[in-house]
Structure formats: structure tokens, C-alpha cells
Short mmCIF file of C-alpha atoms in Angstrom, two decimals:
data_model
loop_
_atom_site.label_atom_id
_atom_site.label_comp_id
_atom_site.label_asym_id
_atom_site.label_seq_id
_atom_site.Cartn_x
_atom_site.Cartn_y
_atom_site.Cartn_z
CA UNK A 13 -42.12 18.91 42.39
CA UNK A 14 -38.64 17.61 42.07
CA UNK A 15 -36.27 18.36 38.79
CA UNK A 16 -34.85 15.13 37.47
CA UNK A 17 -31.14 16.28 36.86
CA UNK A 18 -29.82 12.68 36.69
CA UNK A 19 -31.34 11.93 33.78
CA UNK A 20 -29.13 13.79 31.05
CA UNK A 21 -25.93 13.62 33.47
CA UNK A 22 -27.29 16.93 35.43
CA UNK A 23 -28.96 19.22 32.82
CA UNK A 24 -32.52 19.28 32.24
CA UNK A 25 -33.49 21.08 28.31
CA UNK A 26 -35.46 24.27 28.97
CA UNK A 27 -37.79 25.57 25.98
CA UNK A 28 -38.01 29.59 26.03
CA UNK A 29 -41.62 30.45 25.05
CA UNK A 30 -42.89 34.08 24.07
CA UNK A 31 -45.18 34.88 26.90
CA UNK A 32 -47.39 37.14 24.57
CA UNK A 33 -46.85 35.70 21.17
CA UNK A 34 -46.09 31.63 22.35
CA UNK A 35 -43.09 31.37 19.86
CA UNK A 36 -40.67 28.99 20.78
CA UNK A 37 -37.63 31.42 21.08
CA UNK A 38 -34.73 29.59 22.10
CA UNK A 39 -33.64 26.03 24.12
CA UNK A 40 -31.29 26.01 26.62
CA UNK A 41 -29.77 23.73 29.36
CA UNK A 42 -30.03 24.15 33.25
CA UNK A 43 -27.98 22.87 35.86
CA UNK A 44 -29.52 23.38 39.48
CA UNK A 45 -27.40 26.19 39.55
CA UNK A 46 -28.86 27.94 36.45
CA UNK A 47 -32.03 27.26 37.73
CA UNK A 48 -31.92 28.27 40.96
CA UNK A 49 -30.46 31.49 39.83
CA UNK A 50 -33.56 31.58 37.09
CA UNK A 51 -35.82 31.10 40.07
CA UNK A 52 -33.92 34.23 41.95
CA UNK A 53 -33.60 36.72 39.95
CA UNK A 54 -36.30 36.25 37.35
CA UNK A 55 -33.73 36.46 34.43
CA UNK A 56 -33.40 33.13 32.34
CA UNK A 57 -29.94 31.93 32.91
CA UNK A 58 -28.32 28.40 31.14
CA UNK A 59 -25.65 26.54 31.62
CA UNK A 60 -23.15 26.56 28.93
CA UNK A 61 -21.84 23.00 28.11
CA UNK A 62 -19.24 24.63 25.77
CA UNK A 63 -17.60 26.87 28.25
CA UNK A 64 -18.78 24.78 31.71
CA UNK A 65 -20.21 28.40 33.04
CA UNK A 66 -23.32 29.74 33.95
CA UNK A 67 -25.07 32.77 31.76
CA UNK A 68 -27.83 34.81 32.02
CA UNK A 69 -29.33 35.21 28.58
CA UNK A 70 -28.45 39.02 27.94
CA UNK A 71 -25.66 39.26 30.35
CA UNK A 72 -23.84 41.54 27.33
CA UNK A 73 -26.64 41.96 25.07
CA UNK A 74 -28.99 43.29 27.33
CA UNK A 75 -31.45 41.37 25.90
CA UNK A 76 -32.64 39.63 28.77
CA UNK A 77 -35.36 37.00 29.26
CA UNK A 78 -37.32 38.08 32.19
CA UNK A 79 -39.53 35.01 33.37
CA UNK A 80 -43.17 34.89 33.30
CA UNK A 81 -43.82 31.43 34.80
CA UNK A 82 -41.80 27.98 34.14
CA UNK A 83 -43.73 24.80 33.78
CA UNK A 84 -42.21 21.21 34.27
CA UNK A 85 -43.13 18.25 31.93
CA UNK A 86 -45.00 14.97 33.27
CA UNK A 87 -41.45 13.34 33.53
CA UNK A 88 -39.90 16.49 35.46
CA UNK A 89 -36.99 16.63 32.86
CA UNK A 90 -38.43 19.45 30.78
CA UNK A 91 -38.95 22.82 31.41
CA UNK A 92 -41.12 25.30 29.37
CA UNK A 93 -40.20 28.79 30.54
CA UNK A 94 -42.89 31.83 29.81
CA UNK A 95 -40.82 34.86 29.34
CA UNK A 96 -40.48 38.71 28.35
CA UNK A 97 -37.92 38.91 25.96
CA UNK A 98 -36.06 42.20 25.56
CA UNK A 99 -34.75 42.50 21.77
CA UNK A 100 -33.74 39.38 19.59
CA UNK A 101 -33.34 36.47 20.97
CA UNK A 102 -30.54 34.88 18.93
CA UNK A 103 -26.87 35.51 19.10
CA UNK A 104 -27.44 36.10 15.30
CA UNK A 105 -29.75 38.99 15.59
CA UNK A 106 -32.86 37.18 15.10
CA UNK A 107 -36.41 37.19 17.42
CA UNK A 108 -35.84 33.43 17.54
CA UNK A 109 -33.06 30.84 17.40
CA UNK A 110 -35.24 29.75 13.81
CA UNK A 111 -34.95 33.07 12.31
CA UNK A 112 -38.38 33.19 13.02
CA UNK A 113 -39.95 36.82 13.17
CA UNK A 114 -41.55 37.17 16.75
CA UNK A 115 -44.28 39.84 16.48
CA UNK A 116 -47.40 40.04 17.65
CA UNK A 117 -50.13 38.35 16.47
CA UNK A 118 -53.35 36.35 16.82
CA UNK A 119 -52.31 35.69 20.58
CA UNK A 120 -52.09 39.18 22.07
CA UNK A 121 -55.83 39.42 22.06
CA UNK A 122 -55.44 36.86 24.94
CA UNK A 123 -52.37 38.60 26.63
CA UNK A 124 -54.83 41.97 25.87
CA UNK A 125 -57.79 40.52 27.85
CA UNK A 126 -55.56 39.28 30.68
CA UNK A 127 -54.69 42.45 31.31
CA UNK A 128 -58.47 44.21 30.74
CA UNK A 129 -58.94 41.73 33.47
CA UNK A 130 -56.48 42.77 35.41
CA UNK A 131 -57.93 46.17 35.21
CA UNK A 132 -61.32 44.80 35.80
CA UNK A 133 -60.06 43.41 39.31
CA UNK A 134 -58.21 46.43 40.45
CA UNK A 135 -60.24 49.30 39.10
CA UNK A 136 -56.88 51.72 39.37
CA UNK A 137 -57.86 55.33 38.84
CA UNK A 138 -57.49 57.08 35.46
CA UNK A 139 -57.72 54.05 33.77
CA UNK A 140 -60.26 54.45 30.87
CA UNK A 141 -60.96 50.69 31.10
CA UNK A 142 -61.99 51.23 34.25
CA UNK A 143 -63.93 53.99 33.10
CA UNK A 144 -65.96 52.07 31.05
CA UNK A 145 -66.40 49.24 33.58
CA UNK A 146 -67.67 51.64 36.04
CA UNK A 147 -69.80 53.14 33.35
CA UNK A 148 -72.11 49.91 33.50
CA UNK A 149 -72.94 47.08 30.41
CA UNK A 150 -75.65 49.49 28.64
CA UNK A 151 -72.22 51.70 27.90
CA UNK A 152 -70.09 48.68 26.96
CA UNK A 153 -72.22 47.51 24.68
CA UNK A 154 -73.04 50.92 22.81
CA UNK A 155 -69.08 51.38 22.47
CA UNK A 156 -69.04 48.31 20.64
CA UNK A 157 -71.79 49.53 18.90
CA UNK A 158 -70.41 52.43 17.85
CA UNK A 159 -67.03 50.85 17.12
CA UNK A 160 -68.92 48.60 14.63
CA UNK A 161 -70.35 51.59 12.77
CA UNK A 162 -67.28 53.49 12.68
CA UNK A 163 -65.47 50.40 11.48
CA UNK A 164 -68.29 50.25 8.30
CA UNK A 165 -67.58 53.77 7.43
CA UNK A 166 -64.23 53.22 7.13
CA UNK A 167 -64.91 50.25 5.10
CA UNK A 168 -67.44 51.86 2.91
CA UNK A 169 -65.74 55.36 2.15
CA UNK A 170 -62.65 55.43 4.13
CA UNK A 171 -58.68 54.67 4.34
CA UNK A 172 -57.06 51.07 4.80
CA UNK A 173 -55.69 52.70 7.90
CA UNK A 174 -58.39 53.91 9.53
CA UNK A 175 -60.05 50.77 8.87
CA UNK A 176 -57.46 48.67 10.51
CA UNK A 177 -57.49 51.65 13.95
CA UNK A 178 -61.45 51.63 13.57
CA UNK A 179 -61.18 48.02 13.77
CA UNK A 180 -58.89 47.72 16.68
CA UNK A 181 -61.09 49.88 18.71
CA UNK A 182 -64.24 47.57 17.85
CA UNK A 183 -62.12 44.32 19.14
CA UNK A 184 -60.55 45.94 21.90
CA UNK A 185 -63.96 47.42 23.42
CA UNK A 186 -65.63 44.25 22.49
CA UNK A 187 -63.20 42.14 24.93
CA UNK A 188 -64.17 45.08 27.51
CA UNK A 189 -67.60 43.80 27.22
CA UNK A 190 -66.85 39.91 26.84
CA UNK A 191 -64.69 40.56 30.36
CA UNK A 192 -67.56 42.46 32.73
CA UNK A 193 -70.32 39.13 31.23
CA UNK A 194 -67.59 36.35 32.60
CA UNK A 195 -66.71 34.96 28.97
CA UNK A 196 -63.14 35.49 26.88
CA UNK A 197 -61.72 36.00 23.37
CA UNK A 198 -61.07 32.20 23.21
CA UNK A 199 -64.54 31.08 23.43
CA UNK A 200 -65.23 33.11 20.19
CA UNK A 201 -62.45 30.87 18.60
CA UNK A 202 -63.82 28.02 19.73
CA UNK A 203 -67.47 28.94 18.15
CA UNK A 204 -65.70 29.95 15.16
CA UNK A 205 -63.66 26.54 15.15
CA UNK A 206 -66.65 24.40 15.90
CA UNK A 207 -68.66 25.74 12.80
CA UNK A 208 -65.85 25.28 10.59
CA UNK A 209 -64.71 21.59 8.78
CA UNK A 210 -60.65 21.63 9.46
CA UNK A 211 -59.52 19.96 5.80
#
């Protein structure tokens, strides 16, 4: 797929997108150049229509956006780049060029279960997801299980913290099990979504 550079005189916008999170961090411009180099070296790097150079975001910083894939819009004059960042993003100290705050939230669970599959593919040694995978459903399932009733006790007669660690180990095994039947964290939203009336 060709890049339309003619359009806007030789730059195309690219949108930087939290690969974990999916906040819009930053926009930037791209020459070929800048993109080529993006391409390379798997650092995002702009071209800067105030100085005429290129620069890799994080070049003096070190807070570099290392690329996890780069998409190009139906008119191939957009990118969306997927990326790593390491620190803030903005020049002003902020996670975003919005001041947004850029932690983690709703979608990890997805990053999370891309990587239980990951494990789930590869079965690396010492791995206790691969523990439980090789363990069999019958043990999947009483984890969650178990999970579930340690999560009431700590609900019932226990601390906000444990609650919220109790809990975390219920979801986390629970995605375990989703991953070794075929089905993902998503298709729970969508159940969820579909039995509730969006105002």
C-alpha cells in the first residue's frame, strides 16, 4: 500500500496510540524519511516543520515510542501508529499531548489475554500459566472457583485491598480459562453490552 505524501505538500499526520491503554498520545508529521526511519528502527520518528529536521520522539528524553504496528487510513494519508511509550509523552511532562493521564485501565485485560495467549501457544517452561494450561480445564475452572470464594471472603470480612488482589486473581485466572475454551474477555463485554439499554 502506497503513502499519499502529495497530498499535504509531503507530510502525511500520524496519530500515536497507546498500544495497551488506546489513548491517543500525541500527532505528529512524517515525511518518507521519518517514516522510513520509523519503519527501521522501530522508534517513532517525525518530521519537524518548525526546524525542517527529522526526530525521533525521545532522542533527549529517552522517552521513546517503540512501535507496535502502524495502520494506514482508507485514503492512505493517515497513519495510526500502535506504540510502547517509555515515560510521558509530552514535552510538558504529561502521558499525553491533552494532559491526559495514561494508565492502565479497562483495556489491559485485552493486552493481558494477548499475552496468556501467547503463553498458551508457546508453553515456555516455568511459566505458571503454562502450568495451569498443562494442568487441564477441571484445574482452570476450580482456580476460578476458588478465586471467586476468596474474593467473597474478602468482601464479607476482609480489607479493601485484599479485595481488589483477591479480585485480580479471580479475573486473571478466569481469562486463563476463557483462553484454553477458544473465547476472550471481549465477548463478555459484548454480553454485558447487549443486555444493557445505552441512554
Amino acid at each position: 500500500m502506497e503513502l499519499d505524501f502529495e497530498k499535504m505538500g509531503g507530510l502525511v499526520p500520524a496519530i500515536v496510540q497507546d498500544n495497551v491503554t488506546a489513548k491517543v498520545l500525541m500527532l505528529g508529521f512524517m515525511n518518507k524519511e521519518a517514516y522510513q526511519k520509523t519503519v527501521e528502527t522501530g522508534k517513532v520518528t517525525f518530521w519537524s516543520r518548525t526546524r525542517n529536521v527529522l526526530w525521533t520522539k525521545g532522542e533527549t528524553s529517552g522517552h521513546f515510542l517503540n512501535v507496535v504496528k502502524i495502520l494506514v487510513d482508507c485514503d492512505n494519508d493517515t497513519l495510526l501508529i500502535k506504540a510502547n511509550p517509555v515515560g510521558p509523552v509530552c514535552h510538558t511532562g504529561a502521558d499525553t499531548c491533552w494532559g491526559e493521564t495514561n494508565s492502565a485501565d479497562i483495556n489491559f485485560l485485552s493486552y493481558l489475554q494477548d499475552f496468556i495467549c501467547k503463553r498458551y501457544q508457546e508453553m515456555p517452561d516455568g511459566s505458571y500459566t503454562t502450568s495451569l494450561f498443562k494442568k487441564g480445564i477441571n484445574r482452570m475452572a476450580q482456580k476460578v472457583g476458588e478465586e471467586a470464594v476468596e474474593t467473597v471472603i474478602e468482601a464479607t470480612n476482609g480489607t479493601d485491598d485484599r479485595l481488589i488482589y483477591e479480585a485480580s486473581d479471580l479475573i486473571y485466572h478466569l481469562i486463563v480459562l476463557l483462553t484454553s475454551k477458544g473465547h476472550r474477555i471481549e465477548e463478555l463485554a459484548t454480553e454485558l453490552k447487549s443486555r444493557h439499554k445505552i441512554q
